[in-house]
XYZ file of C-alpha atoms in Angstrom:
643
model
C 3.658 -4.986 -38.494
C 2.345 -8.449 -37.419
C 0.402 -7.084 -34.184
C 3.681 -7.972 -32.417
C 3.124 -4.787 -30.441
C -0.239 -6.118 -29.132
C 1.161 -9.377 -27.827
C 3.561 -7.467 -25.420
C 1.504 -5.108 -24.447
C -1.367 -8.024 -23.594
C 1.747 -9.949 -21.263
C 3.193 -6.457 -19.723
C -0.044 -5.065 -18.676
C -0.936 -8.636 -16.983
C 1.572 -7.230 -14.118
C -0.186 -4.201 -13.081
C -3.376 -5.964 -11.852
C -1.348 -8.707 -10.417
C 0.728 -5.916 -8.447
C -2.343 -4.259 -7.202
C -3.948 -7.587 -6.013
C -0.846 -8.128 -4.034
C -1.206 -4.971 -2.460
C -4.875 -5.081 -1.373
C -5.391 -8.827 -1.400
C -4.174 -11.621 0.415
C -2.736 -14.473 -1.977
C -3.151 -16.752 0.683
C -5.806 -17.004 3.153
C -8.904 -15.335 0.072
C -10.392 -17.907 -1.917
C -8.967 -18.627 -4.828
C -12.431 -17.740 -6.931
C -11.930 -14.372 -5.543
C -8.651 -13.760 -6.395
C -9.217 -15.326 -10.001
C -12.300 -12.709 -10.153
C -10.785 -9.679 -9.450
C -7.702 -10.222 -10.940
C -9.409 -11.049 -14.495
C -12.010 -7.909 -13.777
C -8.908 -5.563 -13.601
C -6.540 -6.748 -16.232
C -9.698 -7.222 -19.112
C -10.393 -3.428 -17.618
C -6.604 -1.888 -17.910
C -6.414 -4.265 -21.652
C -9.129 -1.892 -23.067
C -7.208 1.251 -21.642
C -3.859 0.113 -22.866
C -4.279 -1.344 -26.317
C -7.128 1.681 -27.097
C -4.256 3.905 -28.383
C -2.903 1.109 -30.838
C -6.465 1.125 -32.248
C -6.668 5.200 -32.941
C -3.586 4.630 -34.265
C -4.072 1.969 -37.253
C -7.437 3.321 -37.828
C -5.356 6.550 -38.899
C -2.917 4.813 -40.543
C -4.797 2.147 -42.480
C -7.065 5.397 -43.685
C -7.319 8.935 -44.965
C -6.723 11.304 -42.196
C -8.993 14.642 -41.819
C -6.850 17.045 -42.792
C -6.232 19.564 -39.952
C -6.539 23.430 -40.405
C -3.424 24.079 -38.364
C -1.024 22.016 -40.816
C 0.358 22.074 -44.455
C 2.594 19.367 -44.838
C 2.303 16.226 -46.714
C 3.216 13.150 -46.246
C 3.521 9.286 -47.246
C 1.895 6.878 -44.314
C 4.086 4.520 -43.470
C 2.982 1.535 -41.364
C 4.559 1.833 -37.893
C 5.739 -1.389 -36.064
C 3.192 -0.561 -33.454
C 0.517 -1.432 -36.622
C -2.365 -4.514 -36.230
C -3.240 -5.961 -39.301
C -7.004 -5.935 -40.059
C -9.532 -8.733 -38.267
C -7.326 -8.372 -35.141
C -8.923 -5.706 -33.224
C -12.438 -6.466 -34.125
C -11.767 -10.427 -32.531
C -9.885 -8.955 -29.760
C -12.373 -6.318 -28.381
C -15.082 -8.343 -28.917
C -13.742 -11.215 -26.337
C -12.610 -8.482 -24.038
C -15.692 -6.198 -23.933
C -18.178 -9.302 -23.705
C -16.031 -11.319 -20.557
C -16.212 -8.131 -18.913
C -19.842 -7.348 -19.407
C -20.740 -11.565 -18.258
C -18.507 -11.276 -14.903
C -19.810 -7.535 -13.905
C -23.280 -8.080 -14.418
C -23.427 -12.052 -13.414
C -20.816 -13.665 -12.078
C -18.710 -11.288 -9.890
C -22.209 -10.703 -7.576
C -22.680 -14.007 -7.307
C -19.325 -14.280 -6.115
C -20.096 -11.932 -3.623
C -22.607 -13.064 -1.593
C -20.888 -16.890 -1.845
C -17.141 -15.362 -0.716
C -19.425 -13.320 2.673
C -21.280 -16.729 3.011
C -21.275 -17.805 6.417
C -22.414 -21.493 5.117
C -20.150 -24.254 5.981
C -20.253 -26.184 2.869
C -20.089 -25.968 -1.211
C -24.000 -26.372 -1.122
C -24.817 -24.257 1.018
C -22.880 -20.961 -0.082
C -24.562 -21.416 -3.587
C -27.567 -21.519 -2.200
C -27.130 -18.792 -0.020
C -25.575 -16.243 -2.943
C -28.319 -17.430 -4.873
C -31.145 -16.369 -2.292
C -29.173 -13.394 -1.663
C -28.981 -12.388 -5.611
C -32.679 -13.487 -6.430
C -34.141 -9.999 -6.853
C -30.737 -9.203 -8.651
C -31.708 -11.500 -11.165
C -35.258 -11.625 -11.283
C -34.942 -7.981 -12.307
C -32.670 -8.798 -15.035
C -35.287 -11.688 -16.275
C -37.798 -8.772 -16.211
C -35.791 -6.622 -18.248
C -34.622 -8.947 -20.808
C -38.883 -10.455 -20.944
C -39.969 -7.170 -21.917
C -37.389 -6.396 -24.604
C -38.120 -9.900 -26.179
C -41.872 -8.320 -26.104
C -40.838 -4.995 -27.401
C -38.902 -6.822 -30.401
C -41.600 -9.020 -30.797
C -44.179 -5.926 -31.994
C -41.541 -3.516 -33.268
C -39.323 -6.049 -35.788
C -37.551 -3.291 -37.034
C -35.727 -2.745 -33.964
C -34.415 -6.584 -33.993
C -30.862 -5.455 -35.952
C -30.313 -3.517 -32.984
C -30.579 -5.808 -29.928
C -26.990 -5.577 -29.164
C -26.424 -2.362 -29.718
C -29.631 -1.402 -26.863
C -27.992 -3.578 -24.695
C -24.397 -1.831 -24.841
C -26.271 1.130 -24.665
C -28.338 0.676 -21.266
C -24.466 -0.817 -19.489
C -22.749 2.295 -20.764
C -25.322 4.805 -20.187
C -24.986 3.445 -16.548
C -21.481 3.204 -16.253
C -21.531 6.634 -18.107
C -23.589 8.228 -15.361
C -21.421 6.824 -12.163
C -18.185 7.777 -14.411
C -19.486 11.543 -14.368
C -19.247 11.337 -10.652
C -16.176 9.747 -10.091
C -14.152 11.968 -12.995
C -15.665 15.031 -11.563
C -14.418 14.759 -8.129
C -11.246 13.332 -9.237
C -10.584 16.263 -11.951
C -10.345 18.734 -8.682
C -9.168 16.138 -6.059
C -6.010 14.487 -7.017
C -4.239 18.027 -8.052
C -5.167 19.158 -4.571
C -4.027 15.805 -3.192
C -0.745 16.570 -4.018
C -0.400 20.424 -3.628
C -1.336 19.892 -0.194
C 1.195 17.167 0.047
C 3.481 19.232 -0.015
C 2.243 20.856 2.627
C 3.876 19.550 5.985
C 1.554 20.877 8.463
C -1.263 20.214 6.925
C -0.044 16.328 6.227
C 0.154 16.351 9.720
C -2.673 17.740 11.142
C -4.755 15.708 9.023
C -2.672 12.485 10.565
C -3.940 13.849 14.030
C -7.459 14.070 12.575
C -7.054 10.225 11.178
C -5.728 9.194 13.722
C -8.464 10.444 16.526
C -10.958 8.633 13.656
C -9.113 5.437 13.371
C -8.547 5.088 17.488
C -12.301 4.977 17.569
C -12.675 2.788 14.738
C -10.016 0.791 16.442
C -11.708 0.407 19.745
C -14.944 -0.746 17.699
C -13.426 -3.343 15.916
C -11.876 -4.768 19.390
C -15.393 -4.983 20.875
C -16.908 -6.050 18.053
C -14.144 -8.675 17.931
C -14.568 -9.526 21.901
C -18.339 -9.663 21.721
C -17.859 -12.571 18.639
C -15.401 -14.474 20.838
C -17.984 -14.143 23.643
C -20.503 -15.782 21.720
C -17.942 -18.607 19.988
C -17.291 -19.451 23.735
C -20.812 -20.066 24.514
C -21.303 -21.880 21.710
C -18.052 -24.177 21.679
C -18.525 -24.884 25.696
C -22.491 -26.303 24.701
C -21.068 -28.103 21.801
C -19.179 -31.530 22.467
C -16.515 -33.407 20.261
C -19.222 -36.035 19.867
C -22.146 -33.589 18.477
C -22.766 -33.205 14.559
C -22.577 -29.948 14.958
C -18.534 -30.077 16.174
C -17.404 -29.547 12.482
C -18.789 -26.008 11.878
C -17.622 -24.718 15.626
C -13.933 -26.498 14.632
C -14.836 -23.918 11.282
C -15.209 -21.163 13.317
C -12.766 -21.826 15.595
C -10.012 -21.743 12.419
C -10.980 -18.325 11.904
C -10.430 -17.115 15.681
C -7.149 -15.870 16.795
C -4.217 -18.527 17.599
C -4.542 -17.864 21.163
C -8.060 -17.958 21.444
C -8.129 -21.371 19.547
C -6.371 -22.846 22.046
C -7.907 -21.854 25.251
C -11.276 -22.795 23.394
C -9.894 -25.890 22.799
C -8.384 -26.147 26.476
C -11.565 -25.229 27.642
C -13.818 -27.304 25.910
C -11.512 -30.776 26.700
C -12.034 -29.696 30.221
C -15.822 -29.484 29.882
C -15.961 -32.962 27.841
C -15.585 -35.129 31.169
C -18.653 -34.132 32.880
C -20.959 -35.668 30.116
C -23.808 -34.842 33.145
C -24.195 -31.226 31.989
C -27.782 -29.847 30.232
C -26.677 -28.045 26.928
C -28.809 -26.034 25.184
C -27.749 -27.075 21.482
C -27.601 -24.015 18.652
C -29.231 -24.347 15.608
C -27.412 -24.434 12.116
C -28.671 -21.342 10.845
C -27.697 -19.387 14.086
C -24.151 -20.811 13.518
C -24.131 -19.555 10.284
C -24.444 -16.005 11.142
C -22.295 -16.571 13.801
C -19.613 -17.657 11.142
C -20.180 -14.611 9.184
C -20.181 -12.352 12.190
C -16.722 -14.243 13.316
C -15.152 -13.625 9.397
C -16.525 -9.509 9.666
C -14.788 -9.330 13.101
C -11.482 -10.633 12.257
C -11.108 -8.759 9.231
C -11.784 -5.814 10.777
C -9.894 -5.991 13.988
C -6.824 -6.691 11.314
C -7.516 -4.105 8.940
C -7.410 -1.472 12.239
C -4.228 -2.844 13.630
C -2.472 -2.665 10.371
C -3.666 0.839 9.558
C -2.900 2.115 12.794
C 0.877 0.891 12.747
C 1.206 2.489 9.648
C -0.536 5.730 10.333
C 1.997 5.379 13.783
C 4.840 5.761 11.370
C 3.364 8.375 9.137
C 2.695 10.256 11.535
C 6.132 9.796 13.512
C 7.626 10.644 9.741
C 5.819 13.734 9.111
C 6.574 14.676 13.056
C 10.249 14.368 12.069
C 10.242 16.455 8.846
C 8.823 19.272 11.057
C 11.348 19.330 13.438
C 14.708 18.889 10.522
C 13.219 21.422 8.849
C 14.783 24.427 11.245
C 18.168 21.874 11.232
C 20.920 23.567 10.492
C 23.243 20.569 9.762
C 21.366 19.724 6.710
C 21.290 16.086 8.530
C 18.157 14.387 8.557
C 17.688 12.690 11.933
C 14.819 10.153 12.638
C 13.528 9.836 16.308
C 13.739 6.454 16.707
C 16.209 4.351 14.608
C 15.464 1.088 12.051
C 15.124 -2.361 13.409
C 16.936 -3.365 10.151
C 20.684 -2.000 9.275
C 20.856 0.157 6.197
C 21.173 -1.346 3.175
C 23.446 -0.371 0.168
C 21.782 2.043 -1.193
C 20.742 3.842 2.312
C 24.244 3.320 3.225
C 25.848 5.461 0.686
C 23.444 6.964 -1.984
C 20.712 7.799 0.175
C 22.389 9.336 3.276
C 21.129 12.061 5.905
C 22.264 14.736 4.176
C 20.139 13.905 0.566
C 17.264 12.813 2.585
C 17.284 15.800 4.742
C 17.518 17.684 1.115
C 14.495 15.723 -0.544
C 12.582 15.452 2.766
C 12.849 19.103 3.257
C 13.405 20.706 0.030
C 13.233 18.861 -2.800
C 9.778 17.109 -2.029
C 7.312 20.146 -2.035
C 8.763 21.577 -4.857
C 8.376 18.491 -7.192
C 4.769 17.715 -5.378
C 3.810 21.635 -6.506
C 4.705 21.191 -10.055
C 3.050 18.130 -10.454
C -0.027 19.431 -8.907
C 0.096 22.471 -11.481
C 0.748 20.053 -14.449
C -2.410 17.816 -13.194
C -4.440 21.064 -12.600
C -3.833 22.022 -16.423
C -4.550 18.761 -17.832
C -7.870 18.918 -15.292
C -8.916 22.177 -16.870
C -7.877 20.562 -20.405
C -10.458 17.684 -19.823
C -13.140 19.896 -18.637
C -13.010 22.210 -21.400
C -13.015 19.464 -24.278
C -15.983 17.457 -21.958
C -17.954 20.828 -22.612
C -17.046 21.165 -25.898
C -16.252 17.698 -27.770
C -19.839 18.494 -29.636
C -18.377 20.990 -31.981
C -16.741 19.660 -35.068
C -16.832 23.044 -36.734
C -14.312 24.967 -35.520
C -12.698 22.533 -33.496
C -12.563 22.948 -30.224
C -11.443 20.156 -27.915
C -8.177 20.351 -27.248
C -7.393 16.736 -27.021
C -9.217 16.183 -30.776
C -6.763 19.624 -31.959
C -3.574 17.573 -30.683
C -4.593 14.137 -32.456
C -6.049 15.555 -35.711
C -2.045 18.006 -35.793
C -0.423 14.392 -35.807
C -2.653 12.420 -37.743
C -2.171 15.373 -40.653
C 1.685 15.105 -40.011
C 1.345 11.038 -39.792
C 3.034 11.173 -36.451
C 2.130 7.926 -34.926
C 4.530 7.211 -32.243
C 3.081 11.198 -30.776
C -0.632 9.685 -31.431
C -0.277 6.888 -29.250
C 1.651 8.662 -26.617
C -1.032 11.526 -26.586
C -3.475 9.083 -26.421
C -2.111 6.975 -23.769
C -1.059 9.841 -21.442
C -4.772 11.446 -22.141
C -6.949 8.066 -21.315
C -4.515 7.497 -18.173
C -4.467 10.252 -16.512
C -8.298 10.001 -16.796
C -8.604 6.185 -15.709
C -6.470 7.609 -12.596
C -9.186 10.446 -11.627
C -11.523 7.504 -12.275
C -9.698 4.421 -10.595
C -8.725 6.857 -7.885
C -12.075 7.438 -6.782
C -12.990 3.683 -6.660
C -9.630 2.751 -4.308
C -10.175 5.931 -1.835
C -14.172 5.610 -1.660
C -15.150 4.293 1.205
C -19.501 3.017 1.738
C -19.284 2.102 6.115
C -17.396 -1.153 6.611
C -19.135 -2.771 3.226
C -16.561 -1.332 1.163
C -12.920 0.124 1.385
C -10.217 -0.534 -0.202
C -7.282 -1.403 2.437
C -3.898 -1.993 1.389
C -1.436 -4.388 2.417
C -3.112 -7.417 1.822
C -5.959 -6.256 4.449
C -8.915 -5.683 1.811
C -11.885 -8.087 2.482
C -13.453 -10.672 -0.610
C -16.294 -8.171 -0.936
C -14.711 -4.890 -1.287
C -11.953 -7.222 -4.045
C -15.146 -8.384 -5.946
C -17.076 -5.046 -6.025
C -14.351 -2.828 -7.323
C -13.581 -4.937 -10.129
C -17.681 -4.682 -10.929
C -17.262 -1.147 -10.780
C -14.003 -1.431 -13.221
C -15.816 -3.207 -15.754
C -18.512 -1.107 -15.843
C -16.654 1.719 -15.793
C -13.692 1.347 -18.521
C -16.240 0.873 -21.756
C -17.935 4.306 -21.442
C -14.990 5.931 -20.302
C -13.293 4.767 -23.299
C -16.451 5.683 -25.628
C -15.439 9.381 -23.729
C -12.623 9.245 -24.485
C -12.716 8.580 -28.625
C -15.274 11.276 -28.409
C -13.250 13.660 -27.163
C -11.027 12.786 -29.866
C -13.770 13.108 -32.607
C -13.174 9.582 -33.477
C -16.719 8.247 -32.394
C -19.019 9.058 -35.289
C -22.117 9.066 -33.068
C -21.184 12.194 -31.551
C -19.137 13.925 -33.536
C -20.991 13.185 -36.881
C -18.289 13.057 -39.366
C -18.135 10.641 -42.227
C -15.143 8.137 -41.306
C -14.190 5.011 -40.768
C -14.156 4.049 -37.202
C -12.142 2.556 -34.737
C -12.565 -1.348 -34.308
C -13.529 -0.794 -30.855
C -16.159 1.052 -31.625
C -17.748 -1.069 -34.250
C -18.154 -3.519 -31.114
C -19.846 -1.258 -29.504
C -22.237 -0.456 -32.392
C -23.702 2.245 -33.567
C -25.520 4.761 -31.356
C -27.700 6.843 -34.171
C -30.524 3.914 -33.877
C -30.586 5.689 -29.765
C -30.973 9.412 -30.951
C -32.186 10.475 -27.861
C -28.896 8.785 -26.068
C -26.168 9.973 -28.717
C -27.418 13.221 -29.308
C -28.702 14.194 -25.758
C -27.242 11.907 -22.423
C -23.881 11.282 -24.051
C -22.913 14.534 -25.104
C -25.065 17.070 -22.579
C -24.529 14.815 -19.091
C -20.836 14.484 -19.483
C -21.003 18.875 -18.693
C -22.077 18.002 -15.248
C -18.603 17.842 -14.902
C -18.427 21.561 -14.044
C -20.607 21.910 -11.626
C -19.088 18.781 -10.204
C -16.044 19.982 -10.293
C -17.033 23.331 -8.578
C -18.728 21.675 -5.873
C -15.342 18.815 -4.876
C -12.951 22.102 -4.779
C -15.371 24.050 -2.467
C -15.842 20.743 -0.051
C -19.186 20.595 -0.226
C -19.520 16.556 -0.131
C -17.467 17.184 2.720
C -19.580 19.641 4.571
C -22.621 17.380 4.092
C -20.867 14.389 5.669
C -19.530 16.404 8.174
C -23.642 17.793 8.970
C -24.921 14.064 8.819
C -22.359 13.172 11.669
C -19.615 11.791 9.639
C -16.134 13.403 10.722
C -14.528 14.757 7.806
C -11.416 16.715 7.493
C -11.731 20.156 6.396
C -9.668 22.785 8.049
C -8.461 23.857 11.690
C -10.784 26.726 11.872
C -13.519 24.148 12.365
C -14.464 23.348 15.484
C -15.002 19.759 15.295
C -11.584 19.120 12.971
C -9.567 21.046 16.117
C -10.686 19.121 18.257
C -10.217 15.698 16.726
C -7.262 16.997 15.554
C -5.989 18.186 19.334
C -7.459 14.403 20.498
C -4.725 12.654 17.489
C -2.097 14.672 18.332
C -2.204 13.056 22.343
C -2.592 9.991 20.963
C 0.521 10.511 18.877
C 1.910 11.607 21.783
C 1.358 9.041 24.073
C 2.096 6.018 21.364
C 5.867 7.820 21.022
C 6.054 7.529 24.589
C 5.194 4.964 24.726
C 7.772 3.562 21.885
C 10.019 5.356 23.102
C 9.772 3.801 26.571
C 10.485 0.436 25.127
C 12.967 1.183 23.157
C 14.469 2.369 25.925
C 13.939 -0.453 28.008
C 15.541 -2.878 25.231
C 18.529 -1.098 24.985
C 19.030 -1.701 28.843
C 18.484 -5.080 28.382
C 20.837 -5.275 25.461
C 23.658 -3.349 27.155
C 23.310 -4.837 30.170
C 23.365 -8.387 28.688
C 26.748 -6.940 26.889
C 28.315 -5.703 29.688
C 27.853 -8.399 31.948
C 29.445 -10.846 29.130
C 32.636 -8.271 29.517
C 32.893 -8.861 32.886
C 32.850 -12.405 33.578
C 35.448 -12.495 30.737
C 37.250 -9.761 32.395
C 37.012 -12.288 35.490
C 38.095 -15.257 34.112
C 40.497 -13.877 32.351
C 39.398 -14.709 28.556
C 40.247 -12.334 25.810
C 36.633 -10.661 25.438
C 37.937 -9.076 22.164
C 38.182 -12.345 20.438
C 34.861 -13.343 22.293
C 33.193 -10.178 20.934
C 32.027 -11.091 17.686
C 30.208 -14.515 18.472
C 28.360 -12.283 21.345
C 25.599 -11.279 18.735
C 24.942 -15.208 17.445
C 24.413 -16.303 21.296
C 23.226 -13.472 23.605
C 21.060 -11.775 21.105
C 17.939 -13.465 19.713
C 17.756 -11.150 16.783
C 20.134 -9.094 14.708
C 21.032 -6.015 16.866
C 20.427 -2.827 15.127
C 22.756 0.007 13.869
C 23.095 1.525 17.244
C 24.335 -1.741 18.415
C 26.849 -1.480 16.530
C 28.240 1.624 17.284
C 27.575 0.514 20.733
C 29.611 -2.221 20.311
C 32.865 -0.647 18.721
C 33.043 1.543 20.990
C 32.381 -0.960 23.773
C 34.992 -3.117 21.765
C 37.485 0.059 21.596
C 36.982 0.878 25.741
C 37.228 -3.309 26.883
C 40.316 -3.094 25.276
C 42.130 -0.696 26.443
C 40.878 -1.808 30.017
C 41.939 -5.611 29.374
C 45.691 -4.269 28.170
C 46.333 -2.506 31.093
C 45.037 -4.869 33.591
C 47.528 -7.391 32.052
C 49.992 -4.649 32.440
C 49.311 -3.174 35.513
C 47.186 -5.507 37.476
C 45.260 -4.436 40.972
C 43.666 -7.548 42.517
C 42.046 -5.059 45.260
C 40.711 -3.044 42.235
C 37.316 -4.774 40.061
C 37.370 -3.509 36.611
């Protein structure tokens, strides 16, 4: 009853950003300022989502409810211990909505262009963003100039400053929230119905794979062709030249190995003081630092993704073939590096994985795709009809107004929550699978670039507010839209009211959001796809097209030839390993030592790393065999006969 329910919601949803900037980010070589950025973007963003239900739920607690046509009963409100206590909220959204607004609209571009800077120096980042983000700005100076003007001959419109500015930021976020909803209405229920669909998981590894092998043999030139040109550059540039503290910059963002033949190299070159040099300039050395930070991050964002796509794809090769198994005992083609833990070892053994691999997996992937499909068609049918107050016809708005008649508060906020996350999911989906070229993408395991970090949480904060604004319309509880004479949630007194914009609450916000339809029609018949597919841009589609074979035909050899490859050093190791065992057995079989007791330190000394599982097994059996051989050489012996 004293808001305690907002406190721990405001510390437990801190964790969710901070786990997804672990993933994509790297906590230790990004900037700090990045880091700081992106994770304040996301958490002020996942705040609104999260705390929006406790809102809709003291505003119909605190007041009269509508009474719904679908229930009789009466009731006595009682406060829940999820209630805020009035002058909370208001304080609270206010501080929230406004730090988002400042960072997505000013400070995150600026951080930017400073966190791609190739400057050298404090100064000279700053000044580069700001060059960079002059136009950005100037065109916000324009805007807010002739809106001063406009205010300036129309005083009646002075009240309403704030709420035109809220208005233009969620009209645009309103209109890129359209397109992201609307593809991910259709695509993540068909992301996992087709998950659990084996061969089509795996053909469309084959078909990433072919892509990312190119992609992979770019990034190496690319990466070659900026070590080229840091070679030049570092062999014309002396210890003794002012310029000798950018190339030592650049040269800390090189490779290991490449840092020290450069600096091998370049110690070499430093005798023969004789030598004409043709000098760089500093600007040239700045794009050369930029083109050095692009290059690295790239080469490591396609060696990471193509060691895990190796192991999806070696999975999904795997599930195929226990499939037909009739000993229900799933067997992996090549074996852990690391022994199997506890709960591998005896909760999680061959026979339940073969069942969930095999079985249990597509089943459970089906019926969550057909749950997700109905609450697709659910949001598409209230986006198209949220308008109508009179009969009642958005489904989410008939399941709030039946507990807000029955005073069910713990069923509000838990229809609230699951409706506004399962659409900041179609929403936030879209942003982390998008991909624009090489400027952004979303990489996990700590492989996504500053840029990419700083522009998704733009597109978060930017985002969230109108989705939210949706969202409360869909629930009738934004009197803009829905026209009905009651007292308002706190969050969207913040966001004042809309009736001094007519044309915007009566036409965009409630006639754009039906674009969802045709959106929607167009995602599940590909046709995004298609067009990237026409403009040269490979995308998956199916194995009757001609271009998807053969990419897929050109993954699967590379699959191929990678397990061979594997599997050739694999087996190579394990003839190192039992070769480096059995020789240890016989010089102890030759100097007559007791290799059983001698057996156990064997893995400390020979081994530079902790054997795997099959080295056990190996070495039991090994153990088991030496044994036997060692007793009855003691018992029997034959000089003429070398065990």
């Amino acid at each position: 009853m004293s808001g305690g329910a907002l406190g721990i919601e405001i510390v437990l949803v801190f964790f969710l950003p901070l786990f997804l900037l672990h993933r994509y980010g790297h906590f230790r070589k990004q900037h700090p300022l990045v880091l700081f950025g992106t994770l304040l973007s996301w958490y002020l963003c996942f705040l609104i989502v999260f705390i929006l239900p406790l809102d809709v739920s003291t505003v119909c607690c605190s007041y009269p409810p509508i009474v719904s046509q679908y229930s009789t009963n009466t009731f006595v409100c009682h406060k829940p211990w999820s209630y805020i206590p009035d002058g909370i909220l208001p304080v609270f959204w206010r501080v929230v909505y406004w730090t988002s607004q400042c960072l997505t609209w000013l400070l995150l571009p600026f951080m930017q262009s400073y966190a791609s800077s190739g400057g050298f120096s404090i100064p000279g980042k700053i000044k580069t963003a700001l060059i960079e983000n002059a136009i950005y700005y100037g065109t916000y100076l324009v805007i807010f100039c002739s809106l001063l003007i406009y205010l300036a001959v129309h005083p009646q419109w002075q009240q309403g400053l704030q709420t035109i500015s809220i208005a233009a930021a969620n009209t645009w976020g309103l209109f890129l929230l359209v397109l992201l909803l609307g593809y991910g209405l259709v695509e993540i229920p068909c992301l996992y119905w087709n998950s659990s669909r084996h061969g089509y998981l795996l053909a469309k590894t084959y078909f990433k794979a072919a892509k990312l092998a190119k992609e992979k043999s770019d990034a190496e030139e690319n990466m070659d062709d900026a070590m080229e040109e840091v070679a030049n550059v570092n062999e014309s540039i002396g210890y003794g030249h002012p310029l000798r503290i950018s190339i030592d910059t650049i040269l800390r963002k090189c490779p290991m190995e490449i840092q020290e033949k450069m600096v091998r190299l370049n110690t070499e070159d430093s005798e023969d003081e004789s030598t004409q040099r043709t000098y760089p300039s500093k600007r040239s050395l700045v794009k050369l630092h930029k083109q050095v930070i692009c290059a690295g991050q790239r080469h490591s964002q396609t060696q990471v993704q193509w060691a895990i796509l190796l192991e999806e794809a070696f999975h999904l090769e795997d599930v195929c073939k226990n499939e037909t198994s009739t000993s229900h005992q799933f067997v992996h083609s090549f074996l852990s590096s690391q022994p199997p833990g506890w709960l591998g070892k005896y909760l999680y053994t061959p026979t339940i994985e073969w069942y969930w691999e095999c079985v249990l997996r597509q089943w459970c992937y089906r019926l969550l795709a057909l749950l997700l499909s109905l609450l697709s068609v659910a949001v598409v049918w209230s986006e198209c009809t949220f308008f109508s107050t009179h009969p009642v016809l958005s489904l989410f708005a008939i399941f709030i107004q039946l507990a807000e008649s029955d005073y069910n508060y713990l069923y509000i906020e838990m229809a609230c929550f699951v409706s506004i996350l399962f659409l900041c999911v179609c929403v936030y989906s879209t942003v982390f699978r998008i991909r624009v070229f090489n400027y952004y993408y979303l990489v996990p395991h700590h492989q996504t670039d500053a840029y990419s970090l700083l522009f998704s949480g733009m597109l978060f904060c930017r985002l969230t507010p109108p989705l939210c604004l949706n969202f409360l319309g869909l629930i009738h509880m934004d009197a803009s839209i829905s026209h009905q004479q009651r007292i308002q949630t706190a969050y969207t007194t913040i966001m004042g009211s809309m009736r001094l914009l007519s044309f915007i609450a009566d036409g965009f916000y409630i006639y754009y959001p039906m674009l969802i339809v045709l959106l929607c029609i167009a995602t599940y018949c590909s046709l995004g796809t298609r067009c990237l597919n026409l403009l040269g841009f490979p995308q998956y589609i199916s194995q009757s097209d001609d271009l998807t074979s053969e990419l897929v035909e050109e993954g699967r050899e590379l699959i191929r030839r990678e397990r061979r490859n594997r599997q050739r050093s694999e087996d190579a190791e394990s003839r190192k390993r039992v070769s480096a065992v059995l020789s240890y057995l016989e010089s102890s079989l030759d100097t007559g030592e007791d290799p059983i007791s001698m057996f156990t330190p064997l893995h400390s000394q020979t081994m530079n790393h902790p054997p795997a599982h099959w080295v056990h097994c190996l070495c039991k059996m090994l153990r088991h065999e030496v044994s036997l051989r060692y007793r009855s050489r003691i018992s029997f012996p034959n000089p003429g006969c070398k065990n």
